Short mmCIF file of C-alpha atoms in Angstrom, two decimals:
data_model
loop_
_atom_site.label_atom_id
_atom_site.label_comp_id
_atom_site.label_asym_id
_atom_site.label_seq_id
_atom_site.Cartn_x
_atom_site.Cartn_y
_atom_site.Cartn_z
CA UNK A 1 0.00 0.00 0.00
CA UNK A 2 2.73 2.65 -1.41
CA UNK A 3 0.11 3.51 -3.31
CA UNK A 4 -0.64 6.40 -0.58
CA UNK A 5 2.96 7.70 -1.11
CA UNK A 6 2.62 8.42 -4.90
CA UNK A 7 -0.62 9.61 -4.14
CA UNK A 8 0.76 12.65 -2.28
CA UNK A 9 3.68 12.70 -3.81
CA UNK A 10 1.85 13.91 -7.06
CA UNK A 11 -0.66 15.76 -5.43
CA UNK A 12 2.49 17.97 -3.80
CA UNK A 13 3.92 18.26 -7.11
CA UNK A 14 0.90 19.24 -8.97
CA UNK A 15 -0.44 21.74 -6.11
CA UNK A 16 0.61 25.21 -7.50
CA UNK A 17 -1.33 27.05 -4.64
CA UNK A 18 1.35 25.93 -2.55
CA UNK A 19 4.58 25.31 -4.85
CA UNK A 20 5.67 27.61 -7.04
CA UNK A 21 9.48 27.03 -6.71
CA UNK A 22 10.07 24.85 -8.94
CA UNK A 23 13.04 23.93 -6.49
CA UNK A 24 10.48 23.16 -3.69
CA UNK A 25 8.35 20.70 -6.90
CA UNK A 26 11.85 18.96 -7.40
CA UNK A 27 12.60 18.36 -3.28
CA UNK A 28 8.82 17.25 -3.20
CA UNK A 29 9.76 14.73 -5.52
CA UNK A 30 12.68 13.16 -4.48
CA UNK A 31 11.15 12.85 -0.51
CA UNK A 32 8.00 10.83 -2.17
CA UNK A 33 10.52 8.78 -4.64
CA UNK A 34 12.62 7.94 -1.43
CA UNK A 35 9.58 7.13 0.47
CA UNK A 36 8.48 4.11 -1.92
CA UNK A 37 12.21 3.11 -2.33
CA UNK A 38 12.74 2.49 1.07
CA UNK A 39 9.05 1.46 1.24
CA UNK A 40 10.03 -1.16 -1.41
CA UNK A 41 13.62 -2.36 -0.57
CA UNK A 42 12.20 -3.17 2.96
CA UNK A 43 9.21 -5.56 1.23
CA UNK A 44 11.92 -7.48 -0.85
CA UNK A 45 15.23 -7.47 1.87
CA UNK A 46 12.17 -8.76 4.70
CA UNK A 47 9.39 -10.20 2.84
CA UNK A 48 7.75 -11.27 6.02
CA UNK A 49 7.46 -7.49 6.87
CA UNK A 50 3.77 -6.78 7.75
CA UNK A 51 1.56 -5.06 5.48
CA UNK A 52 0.56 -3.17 8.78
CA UNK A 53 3.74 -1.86 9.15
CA UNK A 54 4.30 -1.03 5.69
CA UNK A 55 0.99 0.90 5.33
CA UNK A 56 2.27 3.43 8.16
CA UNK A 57 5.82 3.51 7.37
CA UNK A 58 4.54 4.64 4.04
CA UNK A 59 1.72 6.74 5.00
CA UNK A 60 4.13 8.32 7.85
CA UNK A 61 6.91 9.01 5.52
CA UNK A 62 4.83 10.77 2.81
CA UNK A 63 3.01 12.78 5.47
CA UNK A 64 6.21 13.89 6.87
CA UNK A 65 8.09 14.94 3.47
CA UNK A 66 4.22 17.20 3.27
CA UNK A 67 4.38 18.88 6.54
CA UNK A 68 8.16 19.73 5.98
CA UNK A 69 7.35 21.27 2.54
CA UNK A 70 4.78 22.90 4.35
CA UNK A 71 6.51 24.66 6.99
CA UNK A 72 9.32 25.64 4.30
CA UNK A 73 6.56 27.25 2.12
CA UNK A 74 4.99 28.97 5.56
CA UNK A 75 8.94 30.43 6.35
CA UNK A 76 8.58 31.86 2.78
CA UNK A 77 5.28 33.45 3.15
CA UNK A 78 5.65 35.03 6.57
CA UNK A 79 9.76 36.35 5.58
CA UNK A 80 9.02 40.22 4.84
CA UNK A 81 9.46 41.35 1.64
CA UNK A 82 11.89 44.36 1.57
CA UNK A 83 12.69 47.37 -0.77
CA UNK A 84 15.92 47.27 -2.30
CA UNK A 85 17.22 50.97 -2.26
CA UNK A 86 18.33 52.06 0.88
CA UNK A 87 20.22 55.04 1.94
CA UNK A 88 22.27 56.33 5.08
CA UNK A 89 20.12 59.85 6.68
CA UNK A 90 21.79 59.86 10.08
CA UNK A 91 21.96 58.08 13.28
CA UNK A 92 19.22 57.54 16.63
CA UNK A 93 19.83 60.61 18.79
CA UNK A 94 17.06 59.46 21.90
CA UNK A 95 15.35 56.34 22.73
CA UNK A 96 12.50 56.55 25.12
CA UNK A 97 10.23 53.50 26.70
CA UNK A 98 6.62 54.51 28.35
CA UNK A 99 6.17 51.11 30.08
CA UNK A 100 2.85 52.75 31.15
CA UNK A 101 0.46 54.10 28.70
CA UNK A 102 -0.01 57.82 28.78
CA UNK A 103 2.60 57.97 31.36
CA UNK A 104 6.24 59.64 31.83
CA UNK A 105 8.68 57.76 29.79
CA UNK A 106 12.38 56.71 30.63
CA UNK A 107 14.78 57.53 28.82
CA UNK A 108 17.71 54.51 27.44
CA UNK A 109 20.48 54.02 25.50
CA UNK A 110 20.04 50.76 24.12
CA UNK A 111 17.18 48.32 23.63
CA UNK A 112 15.69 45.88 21.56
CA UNK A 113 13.17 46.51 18.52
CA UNK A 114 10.33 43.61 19.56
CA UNK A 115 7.21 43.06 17.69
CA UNK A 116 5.35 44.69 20.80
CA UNK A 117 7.12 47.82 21.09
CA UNK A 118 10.85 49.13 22.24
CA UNK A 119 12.11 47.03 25.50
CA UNK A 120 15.29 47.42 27.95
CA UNK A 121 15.20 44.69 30.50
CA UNK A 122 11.74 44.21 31.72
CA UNK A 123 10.94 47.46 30.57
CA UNK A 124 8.61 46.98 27.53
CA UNK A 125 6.53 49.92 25.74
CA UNK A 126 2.84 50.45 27.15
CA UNK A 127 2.84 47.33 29.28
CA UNK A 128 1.05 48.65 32.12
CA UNK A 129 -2.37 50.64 32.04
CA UNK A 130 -4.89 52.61 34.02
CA UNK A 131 -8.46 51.54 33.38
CA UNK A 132 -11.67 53.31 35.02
CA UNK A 133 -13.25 51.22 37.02
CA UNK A 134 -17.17 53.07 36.60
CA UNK A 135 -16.72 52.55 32.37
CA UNK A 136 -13.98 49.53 31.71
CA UNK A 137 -12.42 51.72 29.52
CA UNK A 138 -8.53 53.11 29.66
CA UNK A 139 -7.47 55.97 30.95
CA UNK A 140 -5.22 58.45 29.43
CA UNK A 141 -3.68 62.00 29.51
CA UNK A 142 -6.85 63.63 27.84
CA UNK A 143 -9.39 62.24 30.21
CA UNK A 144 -6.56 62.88 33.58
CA UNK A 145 -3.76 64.83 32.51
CA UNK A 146 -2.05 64.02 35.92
CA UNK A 147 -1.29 60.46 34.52
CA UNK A 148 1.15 62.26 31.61
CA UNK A 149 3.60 63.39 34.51
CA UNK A 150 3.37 60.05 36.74
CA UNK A 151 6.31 57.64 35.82
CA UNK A 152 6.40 53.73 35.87
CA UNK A 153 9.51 52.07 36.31
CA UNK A 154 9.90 48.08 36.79
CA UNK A 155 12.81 45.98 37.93
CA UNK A 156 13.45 42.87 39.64
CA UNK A 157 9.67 42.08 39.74
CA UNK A 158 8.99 45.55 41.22
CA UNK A 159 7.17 48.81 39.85
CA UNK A 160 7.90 52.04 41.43
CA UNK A 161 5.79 55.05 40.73
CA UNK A 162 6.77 58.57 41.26
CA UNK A 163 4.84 61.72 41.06
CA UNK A 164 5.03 65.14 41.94
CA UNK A 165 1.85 65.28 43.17
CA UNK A 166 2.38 62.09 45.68
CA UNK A 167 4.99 60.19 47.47
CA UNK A 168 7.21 57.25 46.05
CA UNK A 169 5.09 53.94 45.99
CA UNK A 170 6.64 50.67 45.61
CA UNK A 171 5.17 46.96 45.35
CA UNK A 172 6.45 43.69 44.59
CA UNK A 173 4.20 42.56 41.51
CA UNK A 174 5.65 38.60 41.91
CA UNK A 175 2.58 37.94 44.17
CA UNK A 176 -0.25 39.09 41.60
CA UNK A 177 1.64 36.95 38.95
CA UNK A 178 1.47 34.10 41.08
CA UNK A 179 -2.52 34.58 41.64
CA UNK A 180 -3.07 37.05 39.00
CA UNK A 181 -6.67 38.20 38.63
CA UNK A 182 -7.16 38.85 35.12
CA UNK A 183 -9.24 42.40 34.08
CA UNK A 184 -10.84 43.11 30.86
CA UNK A 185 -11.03 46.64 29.70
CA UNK A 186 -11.64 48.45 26.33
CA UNK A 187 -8.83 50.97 23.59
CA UNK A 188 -11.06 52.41 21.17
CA UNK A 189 -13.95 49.84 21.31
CA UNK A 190 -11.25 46.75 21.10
CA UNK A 191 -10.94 44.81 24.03
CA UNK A 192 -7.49 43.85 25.80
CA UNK A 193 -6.83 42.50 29.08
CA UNK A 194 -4.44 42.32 31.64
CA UNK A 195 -3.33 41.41 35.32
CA UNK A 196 -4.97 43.57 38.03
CA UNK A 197 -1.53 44.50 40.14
CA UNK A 198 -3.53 45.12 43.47
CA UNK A 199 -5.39 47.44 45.50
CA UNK A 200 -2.82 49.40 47.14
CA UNK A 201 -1.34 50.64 43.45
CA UNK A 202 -5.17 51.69 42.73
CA UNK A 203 -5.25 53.87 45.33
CA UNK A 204 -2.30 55.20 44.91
CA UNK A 205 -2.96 56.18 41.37
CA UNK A 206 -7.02 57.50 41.91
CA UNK A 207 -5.86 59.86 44.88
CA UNK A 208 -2.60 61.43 41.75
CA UNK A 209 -5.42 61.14 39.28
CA UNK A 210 -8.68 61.74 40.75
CA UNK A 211 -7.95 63.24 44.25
CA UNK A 212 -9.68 59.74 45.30
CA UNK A 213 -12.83 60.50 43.60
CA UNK A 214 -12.69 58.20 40.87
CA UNK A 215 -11.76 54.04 41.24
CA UNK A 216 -9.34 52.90 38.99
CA UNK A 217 -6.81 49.65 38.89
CA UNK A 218 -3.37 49.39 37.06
CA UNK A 219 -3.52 46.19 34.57
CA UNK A 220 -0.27 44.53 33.22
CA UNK A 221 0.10 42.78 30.26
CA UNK A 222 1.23 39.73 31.85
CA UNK A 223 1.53 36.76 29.61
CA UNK A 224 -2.28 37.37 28.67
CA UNK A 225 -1.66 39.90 25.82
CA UNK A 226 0.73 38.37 23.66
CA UNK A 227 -1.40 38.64 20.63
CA UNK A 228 -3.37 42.10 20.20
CA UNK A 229 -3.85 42.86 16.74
CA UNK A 230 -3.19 46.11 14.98
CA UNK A 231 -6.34 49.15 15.58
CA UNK A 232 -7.80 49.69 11.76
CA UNK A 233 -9.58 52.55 11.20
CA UNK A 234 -12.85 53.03 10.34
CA UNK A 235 -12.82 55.67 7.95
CA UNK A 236 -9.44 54.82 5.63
CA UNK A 237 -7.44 51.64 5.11
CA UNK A 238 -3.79 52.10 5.12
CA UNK A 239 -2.19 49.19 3.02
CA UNK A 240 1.03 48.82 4.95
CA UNK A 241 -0.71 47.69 8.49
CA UNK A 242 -0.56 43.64 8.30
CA UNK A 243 -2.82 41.60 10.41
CA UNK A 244 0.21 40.02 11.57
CA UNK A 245 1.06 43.28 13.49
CA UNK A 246 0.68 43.37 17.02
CA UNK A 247 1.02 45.69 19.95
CA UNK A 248 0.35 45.43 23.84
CA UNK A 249 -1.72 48.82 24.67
CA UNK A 250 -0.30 51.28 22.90
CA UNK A 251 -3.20 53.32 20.52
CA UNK A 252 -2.01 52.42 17.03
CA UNK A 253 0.85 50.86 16.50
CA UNK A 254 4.59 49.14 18.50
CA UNK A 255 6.37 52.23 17.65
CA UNK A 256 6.61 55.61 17.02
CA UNK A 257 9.80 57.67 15.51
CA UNK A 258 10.18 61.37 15.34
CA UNK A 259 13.11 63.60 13.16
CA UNK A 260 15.04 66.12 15.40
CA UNK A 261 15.31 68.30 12.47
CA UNK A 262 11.96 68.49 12.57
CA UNK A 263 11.26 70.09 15.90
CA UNK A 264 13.45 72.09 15.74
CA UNK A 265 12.11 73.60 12.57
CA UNK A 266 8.93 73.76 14.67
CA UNK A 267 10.51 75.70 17.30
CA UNK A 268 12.00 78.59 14.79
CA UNK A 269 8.07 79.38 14.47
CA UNK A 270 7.83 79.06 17.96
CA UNK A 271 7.44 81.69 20.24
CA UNK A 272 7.79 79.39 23.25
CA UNK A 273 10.05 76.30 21.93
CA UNK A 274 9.10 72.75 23.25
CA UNK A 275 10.56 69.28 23.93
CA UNK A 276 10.30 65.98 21.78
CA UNK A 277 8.20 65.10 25.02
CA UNK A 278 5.45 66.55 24.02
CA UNK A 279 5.27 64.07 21.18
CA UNK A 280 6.02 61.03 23.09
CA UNK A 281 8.70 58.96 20.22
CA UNK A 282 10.40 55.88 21.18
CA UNK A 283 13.06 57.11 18.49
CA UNK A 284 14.47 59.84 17.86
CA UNK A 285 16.35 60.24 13.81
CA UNK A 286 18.97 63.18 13.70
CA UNK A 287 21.20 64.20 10.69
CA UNK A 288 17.88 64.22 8.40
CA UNK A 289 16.19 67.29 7.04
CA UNK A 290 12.82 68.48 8.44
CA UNK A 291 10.16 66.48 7.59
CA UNK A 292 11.96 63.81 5.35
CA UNK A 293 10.51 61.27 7.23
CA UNK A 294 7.12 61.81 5.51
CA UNK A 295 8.87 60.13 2.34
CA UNK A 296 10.38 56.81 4.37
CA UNK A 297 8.14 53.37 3.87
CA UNK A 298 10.75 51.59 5.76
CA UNK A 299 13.84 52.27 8.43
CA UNK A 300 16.46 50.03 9.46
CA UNK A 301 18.80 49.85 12.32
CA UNK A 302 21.26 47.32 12.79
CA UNK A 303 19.27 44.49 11.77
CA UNK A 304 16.21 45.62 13.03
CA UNK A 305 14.02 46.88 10.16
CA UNK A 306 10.73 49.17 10.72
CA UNK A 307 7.60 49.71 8.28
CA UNK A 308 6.09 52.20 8.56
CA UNK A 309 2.29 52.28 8.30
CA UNK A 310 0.80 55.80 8.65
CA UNK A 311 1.85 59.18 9.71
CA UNK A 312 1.10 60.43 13.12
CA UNK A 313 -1.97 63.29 13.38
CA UNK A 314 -2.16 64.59 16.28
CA UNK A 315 -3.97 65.42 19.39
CA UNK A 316 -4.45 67.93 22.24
CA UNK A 317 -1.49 66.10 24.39
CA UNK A 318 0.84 67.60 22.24
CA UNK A 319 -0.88 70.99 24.24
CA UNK A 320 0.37 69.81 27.48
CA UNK A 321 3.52 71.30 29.38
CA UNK A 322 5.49 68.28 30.37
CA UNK A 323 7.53 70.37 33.20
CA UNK A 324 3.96 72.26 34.47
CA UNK A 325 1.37 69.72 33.45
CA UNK A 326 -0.79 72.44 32.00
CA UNK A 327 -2.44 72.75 28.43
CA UNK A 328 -0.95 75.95 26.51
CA UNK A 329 -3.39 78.56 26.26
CA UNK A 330 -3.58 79.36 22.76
CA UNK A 331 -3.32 75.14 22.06
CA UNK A 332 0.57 75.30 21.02
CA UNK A 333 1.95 73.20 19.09
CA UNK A 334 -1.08 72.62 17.38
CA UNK A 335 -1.66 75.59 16.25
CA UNK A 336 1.29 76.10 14.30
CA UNK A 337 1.21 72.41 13.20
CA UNK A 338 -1.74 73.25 11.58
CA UNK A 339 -0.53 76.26 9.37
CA UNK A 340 1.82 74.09 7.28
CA UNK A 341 1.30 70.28 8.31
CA UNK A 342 -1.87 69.17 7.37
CA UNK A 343 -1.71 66.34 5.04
CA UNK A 344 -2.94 67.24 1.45
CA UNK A 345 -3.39 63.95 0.04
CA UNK A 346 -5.51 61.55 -0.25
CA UNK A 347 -8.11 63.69 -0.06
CA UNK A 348 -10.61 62.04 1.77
CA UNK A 349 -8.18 61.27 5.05
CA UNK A 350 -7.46 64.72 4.74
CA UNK A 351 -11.22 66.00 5.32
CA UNK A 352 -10.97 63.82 8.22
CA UNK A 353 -7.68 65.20 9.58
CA UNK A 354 -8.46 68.30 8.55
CA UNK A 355 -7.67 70.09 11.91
CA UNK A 356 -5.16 67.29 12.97
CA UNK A 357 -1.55 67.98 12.22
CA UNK A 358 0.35 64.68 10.95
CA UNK A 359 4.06 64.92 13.18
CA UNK A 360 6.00 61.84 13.31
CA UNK A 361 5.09 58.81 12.05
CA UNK A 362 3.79 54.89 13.37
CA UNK A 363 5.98 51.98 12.65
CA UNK A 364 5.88 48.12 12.77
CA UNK A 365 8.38 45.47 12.92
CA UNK A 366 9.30 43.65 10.34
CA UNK A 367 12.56 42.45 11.73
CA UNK A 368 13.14 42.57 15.13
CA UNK A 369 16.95 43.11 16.67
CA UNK A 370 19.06 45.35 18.88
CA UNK A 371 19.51 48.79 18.67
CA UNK A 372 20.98 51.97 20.58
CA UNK A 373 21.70 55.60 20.98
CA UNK A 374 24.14 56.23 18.03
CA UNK A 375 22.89 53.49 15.53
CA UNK A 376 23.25 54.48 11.98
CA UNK A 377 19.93 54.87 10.62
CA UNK A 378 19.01 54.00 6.52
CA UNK A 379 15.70 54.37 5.08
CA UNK A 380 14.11 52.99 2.22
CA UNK A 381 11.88 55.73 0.58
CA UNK A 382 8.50 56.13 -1.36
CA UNK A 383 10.44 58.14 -3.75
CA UNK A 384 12.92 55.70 -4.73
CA UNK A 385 10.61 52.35 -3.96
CA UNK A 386 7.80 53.08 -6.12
CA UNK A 387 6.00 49.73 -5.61
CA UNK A 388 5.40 50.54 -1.92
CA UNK A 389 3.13 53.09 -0.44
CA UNK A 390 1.35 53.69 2.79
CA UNK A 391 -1.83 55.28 1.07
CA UNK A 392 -4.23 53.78 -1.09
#
């Protein structure tokens, strides 16, 4: 009963859906002609060799040679495909983690580029997040603008948080781990989840963020988000966001990079200059000219390559003093954003973001790897790559 063995053997090397190397047709071949060889010495070296036996050695075999193809055609599918063009614009000047979302970030030197966001350590990009208790939903700097000046840190199993409005608060996070009470909450209408980290923390952060008024709990990410998908919009598609693309609570997207040429072109209009802060990257590009980074699809970094998926419009946090706290009276940035960075095309994002400045851009990863203050940084760009594009 070889018969099974030629059986798949041909239907591998007829199935164009999933070969269309011919190299992978050829290796199909030869694994099916080696199953019924040895399939076939065996019944004349042993003749009392059991059909039994024979069936599943030959059944086994051919099944095996098909899930290896298999997995060799999955490799291919999932490996990114890259531009070819590349060229040097300068190196990473900052690198900054928020391991809680809407919170004070820390500043490092190196990291790694992950799928989920820029991590140092146990420090990992929006990790940890504040959810109101009365709604489900997340809390962030517009709805408690107290949050955007408290600061996370986590080491050894512990998270400190610092304020200026409180004192120090410490806790050991190894006991909700080991009994962790898992939350459900809400970004944008899409659910995520996470580890409640106690009642102590909650207090701690609804007296800073609500004077005590308001319950909330701190959620961690745990080993419960590993797969979020990427946020679509509703109103355009952008073609480069993958449904592979993943994220742990961050709004849009694992990363977000930022040109220091480009603020500082913003603060020449300036009357009253501001910090990257107020824009919240994880990287930081300098040597580029201002606004360059509106023509880069992709951005790589030792080996870690980026792809970019939409530029950045912006919101009323950009308003907010990160030394005072405060929202600037006369909405600054924004308001100068919006008198020469307003996307133009495609017209009908633009009517949407027609008061919403685009500064910055949102990345995935496409290849994830090491990188660090003083990296070289090369782009690939829409100019040069015509066959990618972000819009449709």
């Amino acid at each position: 009963m070889y018969h099974t063995a030629l059986f798949w053997g041909s239907f591998l090397l007829r199935n164009k859906l999933l070969f269309q190397c011919s190299r992978l047709r050829v290796v199909a071949g030869l694994g099916t002609a080696a199953a019924v060889t040895w399939v076939t010495c065996r019944r004349e070296t042993i003749p009392a060799f059991p059909d039994g036996i024979l069936k599943i050695t030959c059944v086994g075999t051919s099944m095996g040679t098909a899930a290896v193809l298999a997995w060799v055609v999955w490799r291919r599918q999932r490996r990114p495909v890259l531009p070819d063009k590349w060229e040097e614009v300068g190196e990473v000047c900052d690198m900054t983690i928020y391991p809680l979302k809407s919170g004070r970030g820390v500043m490092v030197t190196e990291g790694e580029a992950t799928p989920w966001g820029l991590a140092s350590g146990e420090l990992q990009d929006r990790c940890f997040m504040v959810v109101l208790v009365s709604t489900g939903t997340f809390v962030t700097g517009r709805q408690a603008e107290e949050l955007l000046d408290v600061k996370l840190t986590f080491s050894s199993g512990v998270i400190t948080l610092e304020s200026k409005e409180a004192f120090t608060f410490k806790h050991n996070l190894k006991s909700n781990l080991r009994h962790p009470k898992v939350m459900d909450s809400k970004i944008w209408g899409e659910p995520v989840r996470g580890v409640d980290c106690g009642d102590e923390v909650a207090e701690w952060l609804s007296n800073v963020l609500y004077k005590g008024k308001e319950e909330v709990r701190l959620i961690y990410k745990a080993d419960v988000m590993e797969r979020r998908p990427p946020r679509r919009l509703t109103y355009y598609d952008f073609p480069q966001i993958r449904d592979t693309d993943t994220l742990y609570y961050a709004d849009t997207s694992a990363f977000l990079i930022t040109s220091q040429s480009s603020l500082e072109d913003l603060n020449h209009r300036l009357l009253h200059p501001i910090k990257m802060a107020n824009f919240r990257p994880n990287i930081v590009v300098s040597g580029a000219p201002p606004f360059q980074e509106d023509d880069w699809l992709y951005i790589r970094i030792g080996r870690a390559v980026f792809r970019k998926i939409k530029p950045c419009e912006r919101c009323l946090l950009t308003t907010v003093d990160t030394d005072s706290g405060k929202r600037h009276p006369t909405q600054e940035p924004l308001t100068t954003l919006r008198s020469y960075r307003l996307l133009k095309e495609p017209s009908d994002l633009a009517k949407v973001w027609a008061t919403k400045p685009v500064f910055g851009c949102h990345f995935a990863i496409d290849v994830r790897g090491p990188v660090a203050v003083g990296d070289k940084v090369f782009v690939a760009t829409a100019t040069a790559n015509s066959t990618f594009s972000i819009f449709n």
